[in-house]
Amino acid sequence: MDNFNPKKWFEDTPKEWSIQRMKNIMSVKDDRSVSGEEQLLSVTIHNGVIKRSEYLDDDEGGSRADSLIGYKIVNKNDLVNNIMKMSFRCLGVSPYDGIVSPSYSVFTIDSTKVQPIFLDYLLRINRYVFEYRKLSKGIQESRMRLYDDYFLAIDVIIPPVREQKLIIDYLDKKTHQIDLLVKKIQKKKLIIEE
């Protein structure tokens, strides 16, 4: 038991894994678009950050806003949170440069401490989603918001970078296998239905 960090709200972790606050591995980013011409991004529950044009094709990926000037700038590997849907896992590390709604939160991740892809996997697990629900503020579930100061106060488990890379490789491989299996099952289902 001496090789493990003591429990907090999560399971015991190896001693060489650090437990830090979010604010120690990322910082709030509030850069704004001056032209509004950048790629519009969305944050989804199932897929994290995606191009808006891939999410809504009815308006060709546009926004209901008259102008995108003042939207928040997102760079590849930034974390984006939809503060109104955090308890539904509506966050992700962006694989794209672009802009998001001013009502979203954007964070720059310190990649010397944590690999952005590792953080993307980690922050979407049930244990963290429970914390988002617990720390969100509002009077009814559909109106709950997880404000930046509460999010940045959450403890996060950080393995050494070399272990983060091993975890990423393992999860990428397993996710790919699952995706292939799902496609195979869907293909069989289509054949049976015809």
PDB file of C-alpha atoms in Angstrom:
ATOM      1  CA  MET A   1       0.000   0.000   0.000  1.00  0.00           C
ATOM      2  CA  ASP A   2       3.034   2.303   0.363  1.00  0.00           C
ATOM      3  CA  ASN A   3       3.279   2.453  -3.435  1.00  0.00           C
ATOM      4  CA  PHE A   4      -0.050   4.248  -3.777  1.00  0.00           C
ATOM      5  CA  ASN A   5      -1.339   7.774  -3.222  1.00  0.00           C
ATOM      6  CA  PRO A   6      -4.120   7.857  -0.618  1.00  0.00           C
ATOM      7  CA  LYS A   7      -7.708   7.962  -1.833  1.00  0.00           C
ATOM      8  CA  LYS A   8      -9.500  11.213  -2.404  1.00  0.00           C
ATOM      9  CA  TRP A   9     -12.613  10.983  -4.558  1.00  0.00           C
ATOM     10  CA  PHE A  10     -10.936   8.501  -6.918  1.00  0.00           C
ATOM     11  CA  GLU A  11      -9.243   5.137  -6.567  1.00  0.00           C
ATOM     12  CA  ASP A  12      -5.715   4.695  -5.226  1.00  0.00           C
ATOM     13  CA  THR A  13      -3.066   5.649  -7.784  1.00  0.00           C
ATOM     14  CA  PRO A  14       0.627   4.779  -8.046  1.00  0.00           C
ATOM     15  CA  LYS A  15       2.908   7.110  -6.033  1.00  0.00           C
ATOM     16  CA  GLU A  16       4.691   8.342  -9.170  1.00  0.00           C
ATOM     17  CA  TRP A  17       1.368   9.657 -10.509  1.00  0.00           C
ATOM     18  CA  SER A  18       0.710  13.195  -9.342  1.00  0.00           C
ATOM     19  CA  ILE A  19      -2.593  14.578  -8.181  1.00  0.00           C
ATOM     20  CA  GLN A  20      -2.948  18.211  -9.161  1.00  0.00           C
ATOM     21  CA  ARG A  21      -5.645  20.786  -9.597  1.00  0.00           C
ATOM     22  CA  MET A  22      -6.796  21.513 -13.139  1.00  0.00           C
ATOM     23  CA  LYS A  23      -5.494  25.067 -12.722  1.00  0.00           C
ATOM     24  CA  ASN A  24      -1.950  23.653 -12.480  1.00  0.00           C
ATOM     25  CA  ILE A  25      -2.097  21.972 -15.888  1.00  0.00           C
ATOM     26  CA  MET A  26      -4.157  24.449 -17.927  1.00  0.00           C
ATOM     27  CA  SER A  27      -5.125  28.095 -18.102  1.00  0.00           C
ATOM     28  CA  VAL A  28      -8.192  30.000 -19.256  1.00  0.00           C
ATOM     29  CA  LYS A  29      -7.930  31.341 -22.786  1.00  0.00           C
ATOM     30  CA  ASP A  30     -10.109  34.251 -23.883  1.00  0.00           C
ATOM     31  CA  ASP A  31      -8.746  35.239 -27.311  1.00  0.00           C
ATOM     32  CA  ARG A  32     -11.525  36.538 -29.577  1.00  0.00           C
ATOM     33  CA  SER A  33     -12.020  36.509 -33.324  1.00  0.00           C
ATOM     34  CA  VAL A  34     -11.716  39.910 -34.982  1.00  0.00           C
ATOM     35  CA  SER A  35     -12.976  38.729 -38.394  1.00  0.00           C
ATOM     36  CA  GLY A  36     -15.365  35.896 -37.540  1.00  0.00           C
ATOM     37  CA  GLU A  37     -14.068  34.014 -40.571  1.00  0.00           C
ATOM     38  CA  GLU A  38     -12.378  31.113 -38.785  1.00  0.00           C
ATOM     39  CA  GLN A  39     -13.745  27.550 -38.951  1.00  0.00           C
ATOM     40  CA  LEU A  40     -16.795  27.290 -36.655  1.00  0.00           C
ATOM     41  CA  LEU A  41     -16.523  24.407 -34.180  1.00  0.00           C
ATOM     42  CA  SER A  42     -19.060  22.695 -31.914  1.00  0.00           C
ATOM     43  CA  VAL A  43     -18.706  20.592 -28.781  1.00  0.00           C
ATOM     44  CA  THR A  44     -20.779  17.408 -28.748  1.00  0.00           C
ATOM     45  CA  ILE A  45     -21.558  14.910 -26.042  1.00  0.00           C
ATOM     46  CA  HIS A  46     -20.373  11.861 -27.977  1.00  0.00           C
ATOM     47  CA  ASN A  47     -17.545  13.208 -30.141  1.00  0.00           C
ATOM     48  CA  GLY A  48     -16.075  16.160 -28.284  1.00  0.00           C
ATOM     49  CA  VAL A  49     -14.942  19.022 -30.524  1.00  0.00           C
ATOM     50  CA  ILE A  50     -15.973  18.735 -34.180  1.00  0.00           C
ATOM     51  CA  LYS A  51     -16.366  21.034 -37.162  1.00  0.00           C
ATOM     52  CA  ARG A  52     -19.816  22.602 -37.036  1.00  0.00           C
ATOM     53  CA  SER A  53     -20.286  21.748 -40.729  1.00  0.00           C
ATOM     54  CA  GLU A  54     -19.998  18.026 -39.827  1.00  0.00           C
ATOM     55  CA  TYR A  55     -22.556  18.402 -37.053  1.00  0.00           C
ATOM     56  CA  LEU A  56     -25.304  20.430 -38.713  1.00  0.00           C
ATOM     57  CA  ASP A  57     -25.609  20.197 -42.455  1.00  0.00           C
ATOM     58  CA  ASP A  58     -28.961  21.982 -42.656  1.00  0.00           C
ATOM     59  CA  ASP A  59     -27.349  25.407 -42.508  1.00  0.00           C
ATOM     60  CA  GLU A  60     -24.026  24.357 -44.047  1.00  0.00           C
ATOM     61  CA  GLY A  61     -22.219  24.601 -40.734  1.00  0.00           C
ATOM     62  CA  GLY A  62     -23.142  28.162 -39.953  1.00  0.00           C
ATOM     63  CA  SER A  63     -24.365  29.781 -36.807  1.00  0.00           C
ATOM     64  CA  ARG A  64     -27.644  31.420 -35.879  1.00  0.00           C
ATOM     65  CA  ALA A  65     -25.650  34.510 -34.895  1.00  0.00           C
ATOM     66  CA  ASP A  66     -25.518  37.427 -37.336  1.00  0.00           C
ATOM     67  CA  SER A  67     -21.755  37.638 -36.909  1.00  0.00           C
ATOM     68  CA  LEU A  68     -19.028  35.402 -35.506  1.00  0.00           C
ATOM     69  CA  ILE A  69     -16.858  38.365 -34.528  1.00  0.00           C
ATOM     70  CA  GLY A  70     -16.074  38.027 -30.828  1.00  0.00           C
ATOM     71  CA  TYR A  71     -16.331  34.233 -30.824  1.00  0.00           C
ATOM     72  CA  LYS A  72     -13.585  32.504 -28.832  1.00  0.00           C
ATOM     73  CA  ILE A  73     -10.511  31.325 -30.704  1.00  0.00           C
ATOM     74  CA  VAL A  74      -9.586  27.667 -30.308  1.00  0.00           C
ATOM     75  CA  ASN A  75      -6.249  26.186 -31.318  1.00  0.00           C
ATOM     76  CA  LYS A  76      -5.541  22.525 -31.876  1.00  0.00           C
ATOM     77  CA  ASN A  77      -5.043  20.791 -28.485  1.00  0.00           C
ATOM     78  CA  ASP A  78      -7.039  23.399 -26.521  1.00  0.00           C
ATOM     79  CA  LEU A  79      -9.713  22.031 -24.183  1.00  0.00           C
ATOM     80  CA  VAL A  80     -13.229  23.311 -24.897  1.00  0.00           C
ATOM     81  CA  ASN A  81     -16.102  22.980 -22.392  1.00  0.00           C
ATOM     82  CA  ASN A  82     -19.769  23.652 -22.976  1.00  0.00           C
ATOM     83  CA  ILE A  83     -20.357  24.856 -19.418  1.00  0.00           C
ATOM     84  CA  MET A  84     -24.109  24.206 -19.680  1.00  0.00           C
ATOM     85  CA  LYS A  85     -23.686  20.526 -20.611  1.00  0.00           C
ATOM     86  CA  MET A  86     -20.629  19.405 -18.651  1.00  0.00           C
ATOM     87  CA  SER A  87     -22.695  16.912 -16.653  1.00  0.00           C
ATOM     88  CA  PHE A  88     -23.473  15.246 -19.997  1.00  0.00           C
ATOM     89  CA  ARG A  89     -19.795  14.963 -20.999  1.00  0.00           C
ATOM     90  CA  CYS A  90     -19.917  17.900 -23.423  1.00  0.00           C
ATOM     91  CA  LEU A  91     -16.222  18.765 -23.555  1.00  0.00           C
ATOM     92  CA  GLY A  92     -13.153  17.787 -25.499  1.00  0.00           C
ATOM     93  CA  VAL A  93      -9.670  18.576 -26.695  1.00  0.00           C
ATOM     94  CA  SER A  94      -9.882  20.176 -30.127  1.00  0.00           C
ATOM     95  CA  PRO A  95      -8.234  18.473 -33.094  1.00  0.00           C
ATOM     96  CA  TYR A  96      -8.811  21.711 -35.063  1.00  0.00           C
ATOM     97  CA  ASP A  97      -8.100  25.421 -35.102  1.00  0.00           C
ATOM     98  CA  GLY A  98     -11.271  27.479 -35.182  1.00  0.00           C
ATOM     99  CA  ILE A  99     -13.780  29.416 -33.111  1.00  0.00           C
ATOM    100  CA  VAL A 100     -16.557  28.525 -30.676  1.00  0.00           C
ATOM    101  CA  SER A 101     -19.456  30.303 -29.042  1.00  0.00           C
ATOM    102  CA  PRO A 102     -18.492  32.948 -26.477  1.00  0.00           C
ATOM    103  CA  SER A 103     -20.534  30.980 -23.915  1.00  0.00           C
ATOM    104  CA  TYR A 104     -18.040  28.072 -24.045  1.00  0.00           C
ATOM    105  CA  SER A 105     -14.870  27.871 -21.971  1.00  0.00           C
ATOM    106  CA  VAL A 106     -11.510  27.425 -23.693  1.00  0.00           C
ATOM    107  CA  PHE A 107      -8.319  26.335 -21.929  1.00  0.00           C
ATOM    108  CA  THR A 108      -4.698  26.088 -23.045  1.00  0.00           C
ATOM    109  CA  ILE A 109      -3.191  22.808 -21.800  1.00  0.00           C
ATOM    110  CA  ASP A 110       0.394  22.706 -20.528  1.00  0.00           C
ATOM    111  CA  SER A 111       1.656  19.840 -22.709  1.00  0.00           C
ATOM    112  CA  THR A 112       4.864  19.562 -20.683  1.00  0.00           C
ATOM    113  CA  LYS A 113       2.718  18.226 -17.827  1.00  0.00           C
ATOM    114  CA  VAL A 114      -0.044  16.370 -19.638  1.00  0.00           C
ATOM    115  CA  GLN A 115      -0.637  15.093 -23.155  1.00  0.00           C
ATOM    116  CA  PRO A 116      -3.818  16.722 -24.518  1.00  0.00           C
ATOM    117  CA  ILE A 117      -5.105  13.398 -25.917  1.00  0.00           C
ATOM    118  CA  PHE A 118      -4.614  11.727 -22.517  1.00  0.00           C
ATOM    119  CA  LEU A 119      -6.591  14.540 -20.894  1.00  0.00           C
ATOM    120  CA  ASP A 120      -9.334  14.160 -23.510  1.00  0.00           C
ATOM    121  CA  TYR A 121      -9.767  10.500 -22.545  1.00  0.00           C
ATOM    122  CA  LEU A 122      -9.453  11.165 -18.811  1.00  0.00           C
ATOM    123  CA  LEU A 123     -11.893  14.056 -18.468  1.00  0.00           C
ATOM    124  CA  ARG A 124     -14.673  12.141 -20.201  1.00  0.00           C
ATOM    125  CA  ILE A 125     -14.781   9.199 -17.761  1.00  0.00           C
ATOM    126  CA  ASN A 126     -17.702   8.787 -15.354  1.00  0.00           C
ATOM    127  CA  ARG A 127     -15.665   9.697 -12.270  1.00  0.00           C
ATOM    128  CA  TYR A 128     -15.015  13.202 -13.613  1.00  0.00           C
ATOM    129  CA  VAL A 129     -18.532  13.645 -15.008  1.00  0.00           C
ATOM    130  CA  PHE A 130     -19.811  12.982 -11.474  1.00  0.00           C
ATOM    131  CA  GLU A 131     -17.578  15.826 -10.230  1.00  0.00           C
ATOM    132  CA  TYR A 132     -18.895  18.154 -12.945  1.00  0.00           C
ATOM    133  CA  ARG A 133     -22.464  17.421 -11.830  1.00  0.00           C
ATOM    134  CA  LYS A 134     -21.586  17.927  -8.192  1.00  0.00           C
ATOM    135  CA  LEU A 135     -19.874  21.287  -8.815  1.00  0.00           C
ATOM    136  CA  SER A 136     -22.323  22.721 -11.351  1.00  0.00           C
ATOM    137  CA  LYS A 137     -24.514  25.603 -10.205  1.00  0.00           C
ATOM    138  CA  GLY A 138     -28.143  26.275 -11.068  1.00  0.00           C
ATOM    139  CA  ILE A 139     -31.712  25.624  -9.992  1.00  0.00           C
ATOM    140  CA  GLN A 140     -32.628  22.836 -12.406  1.00  0.00           C
ATOM    141  CA  GLU A 141     -30.633  20.214 -14.301  1.00  0.00           C
ATOM    142  CA  SER A 142     -31.178  21.727 -17.742  1.00  0.00           C
ATOM    143  CA  ARG A 143     -29.845  25.083 -16.497  1.00  0.00           C
ATOM    144  CA  MET A 144     -26.811  23.867 -14.525  1.00  0.00           C
ATOM    145  CA  ARG A 145     -23.457  25.472 -15.351  1.00  0.00           C
ATOM    146  CA  LEU A 146     -19.921  24.474 -14.413  1.00  0.00           C
ATOM    147  CA  TYR A 147     -18.055  27.757 -14.126  1.00  0.00           C
ATOM    148  CA  ASP A 148     -14.330  27.947 -14.812  1.00  0.00           C
ATOM    149  CA  ASP A 149     -13.231  28.538 -11.221  1.00  0.00           C
ATOM    150  CA  TYR A 150     -15.042  25.368 -10.046  1.00  0.00           C
ATOM    151  CA  PHE A 151     -13.714  23.345 -12.991  1.00  0.00           C
ATOM    152  CA  LEU A 152     -10.135  24.522 -12.397  1.00  0.00           C
ATOM    153  CA  ALA A 153     -10.364  23.510  -8.717  1.00  0.00           C
ATOM    154  CA  ILE A 154     -11.021  19.831  -9.579  1.00  0.00           C
ATOM    155  CA  ASP A 155      -8.228  17.387  -8.774  1.00  0.00           C
ATOM    156  CA  VAL A 156      -6.809  15.542 -11.756  1.00  0.00           C
ATOM    157  CA  ILE A 157      -4.671  12.387 -11.856  1.00  0.00           C
ATOM    158  CA  ILE A 158      -1.494  12.857 -13.897  1.00  0.00           C
ATOM    159  CA  PRO A 159       0.772   9.866 -14.650  1.00  0.00           C
ATOM    160  CA  PRO A 160       4.303  10.536 -15.934  1.00  0.00           C
ATOM    161  CA  VAL A 161       4.272  11.547 -19.623  1.00  0.00           C
ATOM    162  CA  ARG A 162       5.762   8.222 -20.780  1.00  0.00           C
ATOM    163  CA  GLU A 163       2.869   6.369 -19.089  1.00  0.00           C
ATOM    164  CA  GLN A 164       0.352   8.816 -20.535  1.00  0.00           C
ATOM    165  CA  LYS A 165       1.644   7.914 -24.008  1.00  0.00           C
ATOM    166  CA  LEU A 166       1.272   4.187 -23.280  1.00  0.00           C
ATOM    167  CA  ILE A 167      -2.290   4.732 -22.061  1.00  0.00           C
ATOM    168  CA  ILE A 168      -3.102   6.797 -25.169  1.00  0.00           C
ATOM    169  CA  ASP A 169      -1.701   4.084 -27.463  1.00  0.00           C
ATOM    170  CA  TYR A 170      -3.702   1.387 -25.673  1.00  0.00           C
ATOM    171  CA  LEU A 171      -6.958   3.370 -25.720  1.00  0.00           C
ATOM    172  CA  ASP A 172      -6.496   4.415 -29.361  1.00  0.00           C
ATOM    173  CA  LYS A 173      -5.982   0.765 -30.335  1.00  0.00           C
ATOM    174  CA  LYS A 174      -9.012  -0.454 -28.363  1.00  0.00           C
ATOM    175  CA  THR A 175     -11.212   2.391 -29.650  1.00  0.00           C
ATOM    176  CA  HIS A 176     -10.210   1.557 -33.229  1.00  0.00           C
ATOM    177  CA  GLN A 177     -11.068  -2.130 -32.642  1.00  0.00           C
ATOM    178  CA  ILE A 178     -14.459  -1.180 -31.214  1.00  0.00           C
ATOM    179  CA  ASP A 179     -15.162   1.166 -34.158  1.00  0.00           C
ATOM    180  CA  LEU A 180     -14.353  -1.647 -36.617  1.00  0.00           C
ATOM    181  CA  LEU A 181     -16.620  -4.047 -34.735  1.00  0.00           C
ATOM    182  CA  VAL A 182     -19.486  -1.529 -34.710  1.00  0.00           C
ATOM    183  CA  LYS A 183     -19.117  -1.009 -38.488  1.00  0.00           C
ATOM    184  CA  LYS A 184     -19.104  -4.779 -39.028  1.00  0.00           C
ATOM    185  CA  ILE A 185     -22.282  -5.216 -36.954  1.00  0.00           C
ATOM    186  CA  GLN A 186     -23.997  -2.309 -38.732  1.00  0.00           C
ATOM    187  CA  LYS A 187     -23.062  -3.798 -42.113  1.00  0.00           C
ATOM    188  CA  LYS A 188     -24.515  -7.181 -41.091  1.00  0.00           C
ATOM    189  CA  LYS A 189     -27.665  -5.473 -39.840  1.00  0.00           C
ATOM    190  CA  LEU A 190     -28.114  -3.704 -43.194  1.00  0.00           C
ATOM    191  CA  ILE A 191     -27.704  -7.002 -45.081  1.00  0.00           C
ATOM    192  CA  ILE A 192     -30.292  -8.714 -42.857  1.00  0.00           C
ATOM    193  CA  GLU A 193     -32.775  -5.825 -43.266  1.00  0.00           C
ATOM    194  CA  GLU A 194     -32.519  -5.928 -47.068  1.00  0.00           C
TER     195      GLU A 194
END
